[in-house]
Coordinates of C-alpha atoms in Angstrom, one line a residue:
X523 CA -18.1 20.9 26.9
X524 CA -17.0 18.6 23.8
X525 CA -15.8 15.5 25.2
X526 CA -12.5 15.1 23.3
X527 CA -10.5 12.2 24.9
X528 CA -13.0 11.4 27.4
X529 CA -14.1 7.6 27.7
X530 CA -17.3 7.1 25.6
X531 CA -20.5 6.4 27.4
X532 CA -19.8 8.6 30.7
X533 CA -22.3 11.3 30.6
X534 CA -26.0 11.1 29.4
X535 CA -28.7 13.6 28.1
X536 CA -31.3 11.9 26.1
X537 CA -35.4 11.5 25.6
X538 CA -36.4 8.0 26.1
X539 CA -39.2 6.8 23.7
X540 CA -40.2 3.8 24.5
X541 CA -39.3 0.7 27.0
X542 CA -40.3 -2.7 25.8
X543 CA -40.0 -6.1 27.9
X544 CA -41.3 -9.5 27.1
X545 CA -40.9 -13.4 28.2
X546 CA -39.0 -15.5 25.8
X547 CA -39.8 -18.9 26.9
X548 CA -40.4 -20.8 30.5
X549 CA -40.1 -24.0 32.1
X550 CA -40.7 -25.7 35.3
X551 CA -38.2 -26.5 37.9
X552 CA -37.3 -30.2 36.4
X553 CA -34.6 -31.8 34.9
X554 CA -34.9 -31.5 30.9
X555 CA -33.4 -32.7 27.8
X556 CA -31.5 -30.0 25.7
X557 CA -34.5 -30.2 23.3
X558 CA -37.0 -29.3 25.9
X559 CA -34.9 -26.2 27.2
X560 CA -35.7 -22.3 26.6
X561 CA -33.2 -21.0 24.3
X562 CA -32.3 -17.7 22.6
X563 CA -29.6 -16.1 20.3
X564 CA -27.2 -13.3 21.4
X565 CA -25.0 -11.1 19.4
X566 CA -21.2 -11.9 19.6
X567 CA -20.1 -9.6 16.9
X568 CA -20.5 -7.8 13.7
X569 CA -18.5 -6.4 11.0
X570 CA -18.9 -4.1 8.0
X571 CA -16.7 -2.6 5.1
X572 CA -17.6 -0.6 2.2
X573 CA -15.9 -1.8 -1.2
X574 CA -15.2 1.5 -2.7
X575 CA -14.7 4.3 -0.3
X576 CA -15.6 5.8 3.4
X577 CA -19.0 7.0 4.2
X578 CA -21.1 8.9 6.4
X579 CA -23.1 6.8 9.0
X580 CA -26.8 6.9 8.0
X581 CA -28.1 3.8 9.6
X582 CA -26.0 1.1 11.5
X583 CA -27.7 -2.0 12.8
X584 CA -27.0 -5.7 13.4
X585 CA -29.1 -8.3 15.4
X586 CA -30.1 -11.9 16.2
X587 CA -33.7 -12.0 17.3
X588 CA -34.5 -15.8 17.7
X589 CA -35.9 -17.7 20.8
X590 CA -37.9 -20.8 21.4
X591 CA -37.5 -24.2 23.1
X592 CA -34.5 -26.4 22.1
X593 CA -33.5 -24.7 18.9
X594 CA -34.7 -20.8 18.8
X595 CA -36.4 -19.7 15.7
X596 CA -36.3 -16.1 14.5
X597 CA -34.5 -13.8 12.2
X598 CA -30.9 -12.7 11.7
X599 CA -30.7 -9.2 10.3
X600 CA -28.3 -6.4 9.5
X601 CA -28.9 -2.8 8.3
X602 CA -26.1 -0.7 6.9
X603 CA -26.8 2.7 5.2
X604 CA -24.2 5.5 4.0
X605 CA -24.8 9.0 2.6
X606 CA -25.1 10.2 -1.0
X607 CA -22.0 8.4 -2.2
X608 CA -23.4 5.2 -1.3
X609 CA -26.9 5.5 -1.9
X610 CA -27.0 6.2 -5.5
X611 CA -27.6 10.0 -5.2
X612 CA -24.3 10.7 -6.2
X613 CA -22.5 7.3 -6.7
X614 CA -23.3 3.7 -5.3
X615 CA -21.1 1.6 -3.0
X616 CA -21.8 -1.9 -1.5
X617 CA -21.0 -2.5 2.3
X618 CA -19.9 -6.2 3.1
X619 CA -21.3 -7.2 6.4
X620 CA -21.0 -10.1 8.7
X621 CA -22.9 -11.0 11.6
X622 CA -21.8 -13.4 14.6
X623 CA -24.0 -14.9 17.2
X624 CA -24.1 -17.3 20.0
X625 CA -27.0 -19.4 21.2
X626 CA -28.0 -21.0 24.7
X627 CA -30.5 -23.7 25.9
X628 CA -31.0 -22.7 29.7
X629 CA -32.7 -24.4 32.5
X630 CA -33.3 -21.1 33.7
X631 CA -37.1 -20.5 34.6
X632 CA -37.4 -18.1 31.7
X633 CA -35.4 -16.0 29.6
X634 CA -36.4 -12.4 29.3
X635 CA -36.0 -10.2 26.2
X636 CA -36.9 -6.7 25.3
X637 CA -36.2 -3.8 23.0
X638 CA -35.6 -0.4 24.3
X639 CA -35.7 3.2 22.2
X640 CA -33.5 6.0 23.1
X641 CA -33.4 9.1 21.3
X642 CA -30.6 11.5 21.6
X643 CA -29.8 15.2 20.8
X644 CA -26.3 16.8 20.3
X645 CA -24.7 20.0 18.9
X646 CA -21.3 21.5 18.2
X647 CA -20.5 21.5 22.1
X648 CA -22.3 18.3 23.5
X649 CA -22.1 14.7 22.1
X650 CA -25.7 12.8 21.8
X651 CA -25.7 10.7 24.7
X652 CA -28.7 8.9 26.4
X653 CA -29.5 6.6 29.2
X654 CA -32.8 4.5 29.7
X655 CA -33.5 2.2 32.9
X656 CA -35.0 -0.8 32.5
X657 CA -36.7 -3.0 35.0
X658 CA -37.1 -6.7 34.4
X659 CA -39.3 -9.2 36.7
X660 CA -36.8 -12.0 37.8
X661 CA -36.7 -14.8 40.2
X662 CA -33.6 -14.2 41.1
X663 CA -31.5 -11.0 41.8
X664 CA -28.7 -11.7 39.4
X665 CA -28.0 -12.9 35.7
X666 CA -26.3 -12.4 32.6
X667 CA -27.1 -9.5 30.3
X668 CA -26.3 -9.4 26.5
X669 CA -27.1 -7.4 23.3
X670 CA -29.5 -9.3 20.9
X671 CA -28.9 -6.3 18.5
X672 CA -28.9 -2.8 17.9
X673 CA -29.7 0.0 15.2
X674 CA -29.0 3.5 15.1
X675 CA -30.2 5.9 12.5
X676 CA -29.7 9.9 11.8
X677 CA -32.2 12.3 12.8
X678 CA -34.6 13.8 10.2
X679 CA -32.6 16.9 10.0
X680 CA -29.7 14.8 8.5
X681 CA -31.2 12.1 6.4
X682 CA -27.9 11.3 4.7
X683 CA -26.2 10.6 8.0
X684 CA -23.1 12.0 10.0
X685 CA -19.4 11.7 9.9
X686 CA -18.8 10.4 13.4
X687 CA -16.2 11.3 16.2
X688 CA -17.7 8.6 18.5
X689 CA -20.4 5.8 18.6
X690 CA -21.4 3.4 21.5
X691 CA -23.9 1.4 23.0
X692 CA -23.5 -0.4 26.6
X693 CA -25.9 -2.4 28.7
X694 CA -25.1 -1.5 32.5
X695 CA -24.5 -4.1 35.1
X696 CA -28.0 -5.6 36.6
X697 CA -29.1 -4.5 39.8
X698 CA -31.3 -6.2 42.3
X699 CA -34.7 -4.3 43.1
X700 CA -38.1 -5.3 44.3
X701 CA -39.4 -8.2 42.3
X702 CA -36.5 -8.6 39.8
X703 CA -33.6 -6.6 38.4
X704 CA -32.9 -3.2 36.7
X705 CA -30.3 -1.9 34.3
X706 CA -29.2 1.0 32.2
X707 CA -29.1 1.3 28.5
X708 CA -26.7 3.7 27.4
X709 CA -26.1 5.1 23.9
X710 CA -23.9 7.7 22.4
X711 CA -23.5 9.4 18.9
X712 CA -21.0 12.2 18.7
X713 CA -21.2 13.8 15.1
X714 CA -18.6 16.1 14.0
X715 CA -17.3 18.0 10.9
X716 CA -14.6 16.8 8.6
X717 CA -12.0 19.2 6.7
X718 CA -13.4 18.4 3.1
X719 CA -17.4 19.1 3.9
X720 CA -19.3 21.9 5.2
X721 CA -21.9 20.5 7.6
X722 CA -24.8 22.1 9.8
X723 CA -24.0 20.5 13.0
X724 CA -25.5 23.2 15.3
X725 CA -28.4 20.5 16.3
X726 CA -28.4 17.0 15.2
X727 CA -30.4 13.8 16.6
X728 CA -30.3 10.0 16.3
X729 CA -32.7 7.4 17.3
X730 CA -31.3 4.0 18.9
X731 CA -33.4 0.9 19.1
X732 CA -31.3 -1.8 21.6
X733 CA -32.6 -5.4 21.7
X734 CA -31.4 -7.2 24.8
X735 CA -31.7 -10.5 26.7
X736 CA -31.5 -11.4 30.6
X737 CA -31.0 -14.6 32.0
X738 CA -31.4 -15.4 35.6
X739 CA -28.4 -16.9 36.9
X740 CA -26.1 -16.9 40.3
X741 CA -23.7 -13.8 40.1
X742 CA -20.7 -16.3 40.7
X743 CA -21.5 -18.2 37.3
X744 CA -21.3 -14.7 35.3
X745 CA -18.2 -12.7 34.4
X746 CA -18.1 -9.3 32.5
X747 CA -14.8 -8.8 30.6
X748 CA -14.0 -5.1 29.3
X749 CA -11.5 -4.8 26.3
X750 CA -10.2 -2.0 24.4
X751 CA -7.8 -1.6 21.3
X752 CA -4.7 0.6 21.3
X753 CA -5.1 4.3 20.2
X754 CA -3.4 3.9 17.0
X755 CA -5.2 0.9 15.3
X756 CA -7.0 2.7 13.0
X757 CA -5.2 3.5 9.5
X758 CA -6.5 5.5 6.5
X759 CA -5.2 3.5 3.4
X760 CA -5.3 4.3 -0.2
X761 CA -8.3 3.4 -2.2
X762 CA -8.0 -0.5 -3.1
X763 CA -5.3 -1.2 -0.4
X764 CA -5.4 -4.2 2.1
X765 CA -4.1 -4.9 5.3
X766 CA -5.9 -2.8 7.9
X767 CA -4.3 -3.9 11.2
X768 CA -6.6 -5.7 13.7
X769 CA -6.3 -5.3 17.3
X770 CA -6.7 -8.9 18.7
X771 CA -7.5 -9.2 22.4
X772 CA -7.2 -12.6 24.2
X773 CA -8.9 -13.1 27.8
X774 CA -9.9 -16.2 29.6
X775 CA -12.1 -17.3 32.7
X776 CA -11.1 -20.1 35.2
X777 CA -14.6 -21.8 36.1
X778 CA -16.0 -25.0 36.6
X779 CA -18.9 -25.4 34.0
X780 CA -20.5 -27.9 31.6
X781 CA -19.9 -25.2 28.9
X782 CA -19.7 -21.3 28.8
X783 CA -21.8 -19.2 26.5
X784 CA -20.3 -15.5 25.6
X785 CA -21.6 -12.6 23.9
X786 CA -21.5 -8.7 23.6
X787 CA -22.9 -6.4 26.2
X788 CA -21.6 -3.3 24.6
X789 CA -19.1 -1.8 22.3
X790 CA -17.7 1.7 21.5
X791 CA -15.6 3.4 18.8
X792 CA -14.0 6.8 19.5
X793 CA -11.8 8.8 17.4
X794 CA -8.9 10.4 19.1
X795 CA -8.5 13.5 17.0
X796 CA -9.7 16.9 18.5
X797 CA -11.0 20.1 17.0
X798 CA -13.7 21.7 15.4
X799 CA -13.5 18.9 12.5
X800 CA -12.7 15.5 14.3
X801 CA -15.2 13.5 12.7
X802 CA -14.3 10.9 10.1
X803 CA -15.9 9.1 7.4
X804 CA -16.0 5.2 8.1
X805 CA -14.8 2.6 5.7
X806 CA -15.3 -0.3 8.0
X807 CA -15.6 -1.5 11.6
X808 CA -15.2 -4.9 13.3
X809 CA -16.1 -5.8 16.7
X810 CA -16.2 -9.8 16.6
X811 CA -15.7 -12.4 19.3
X812 CA -14.1 -14.7 16.7
X813 CA -13.2 -17.6 19.2
X814 CA -15.2 -18.8 22.6
X815 CA -14.2 -22.1 23.8
X816 CA -14.4 -24.1 27.2
X817 CA -11.8 -26.7 28.1
X818 CA -13.6 -29.0 30.8
X819 CA -10.0 -30.6 31.5
X820 CA -8.6 -27.4 32.5
X821 CA -11.8 -25.8 33.8
X822 CA -11.1 -22.8 31.7
X823 CA -13.0 -20.7 29.2
X824 CA -10.8 -18.6 26.5
X825 CA -12.0 -16.3 23.9
X826 CA -10.6 -13.9 21.1
X827 CA -12.0 -10.6 20.3
X828 CA -11.0 -8.7 17.1
X829 CA -11.4 -5.1 17.0
X830 CA -10.7 -3.0 13.9
X831 CA -11.5 0.4 12.5
X832 CA -10.4 2.2 9.2
X833 CA -11.6 5.4 7.1
X834 CA -9.7 4.2 4.1
X835 CA -9.5 6.6 1.2
X836 CA -7.3 9.2 0.3
X837 CA -5.8 9.9 3.8
X838 CA -2.7 7.7 4.1
X839 CA -1.6 8.7 7.8
X840 CA -2.2 6.7 10.8
X841 CA -5.4 7.5 12.6
X842 CA -5.9 7.2 16.5
X843 CA -9.0 5.6 17.2
X844 CA -10.0 3.4 19.9
X845 CA -12.5 0.5 19.6
X846 CA -13.7 -1.4 22.6
X847 CA -16.1 -4.0 23.6
X848 CA -17.8 -5.7 26.9
X849 CA -18.3 -9.2 26.7
X850 CA -20.4 -11.3 29.0
X851 CA -19.8 -14.9 29.9
X852 CA -22.2 -17.3 31.5
X853 CA -21.2 -20.8 33.0
X854 CA -23.5 -23.3 32.0
X855 CA -24.9 -26.4 34.2
X856 CA -24.3 -29.9 32.8
X857 CA -27.4 -30.6 30.4
X858 CA -27.3 -26.6 29.1
X859 CA -25.7 -26.1 25.8
X860 CA -24.2 -23.2 23.7
X861 CA -23.3 -22.9 20.0
X862 CA -21.9 -20.4 17.8
X863 CA -22.6 -19.1 14.1
X864 CA -21.6 -16.5 11.5
X865 CA -24.0 -15.1 8.8
X866 CA -22.9 -13.0 5.7
X867 CA -25.8 -12.2 3.6
X868 CA -25.4 -13.9 0.1
X869 CA -26.2 -10.8 -1.6
X870 CA -24.6 -7.7 -0.2
X871 CA -26.3 -4.2 -0.6
X872 CA -27.1 -1.4 1.4
X873 CA -30.2 -1.4 3.5
X874 CA -32.1 -3.6 5.6
X875 CA -31.5 -7.4 4.9
X876 CA -32.5 -10.3 7.0
X877 CA -32.6 -14.5 6.9
X878 CA -34.6 -16.9 8.9
X879 CA -33.0 -19.0 11.5
X880 CA -32.3 -21.6 11.6

């Protein structure tokens, strides 16, 4: 059965290639200055918009890999690639890319990170969906879980990418197990045809690489927020027009804290159209936590999440698309700290790009 109209990331069939897990940093149980605390970055948003026209998705990836003590050190990176009308084979185009991140310095005994790789297979009847289970050694049976990054690449049988019906990455809730916790990494890629192109989608595949971070914490200090846009937020605009609407979602959390750190735990995009040609070229996608602020006088954290999709080109009618995200917040104690940042590559181009942090 094809999963038309069903919530994304619900059924999973995949081959798990590898699971990675490593310790970022550690400290003893002691009062510490912020400069001495284990620190890391998490993903709080991403955005891409092709300058000239919509394209197939060949590679889509964003991430913030940085850790250390006090100020983390590492890399901010993006990787966006389209089909032959983007890579120069037929024409060239440039993707404008933005990466949002949040940093935290925590007195937790250790911050644990890893990368999980999942390969998925799909066909005309079944979306490519997969799940991998990750076990992490922790001193406490609970904590906060975030994405540090993700990258999805089309399979070798389709080296120029896919027109997509749905795409998603989701980290499941932490579950206590002996010696630590475990969680699921769920991914989905649903390739589908479009009215103006013949594609061989009898069998297709994709490879996901998902970077994650676990921070031990009492369950009462963690809150998970799930938000989705309305069904009619994606719009096809004539080439060169602006004004694709943004679905802005406001949410808050009443909690006593020194500060609150917020980042993405998952996202999904789902085209509402149904039928044998329910795929679409993608022009732009935004999943961005644009504000995150804690008010100590009101003991309340508030955030704003921007969700946007467009396949702007010759199609001018409204397109039913749902864009959603899961945001996890962690209440920090006095002496711990968080900060946010945004990176836009100075030179925009298709393919992998990176910059050192800080």
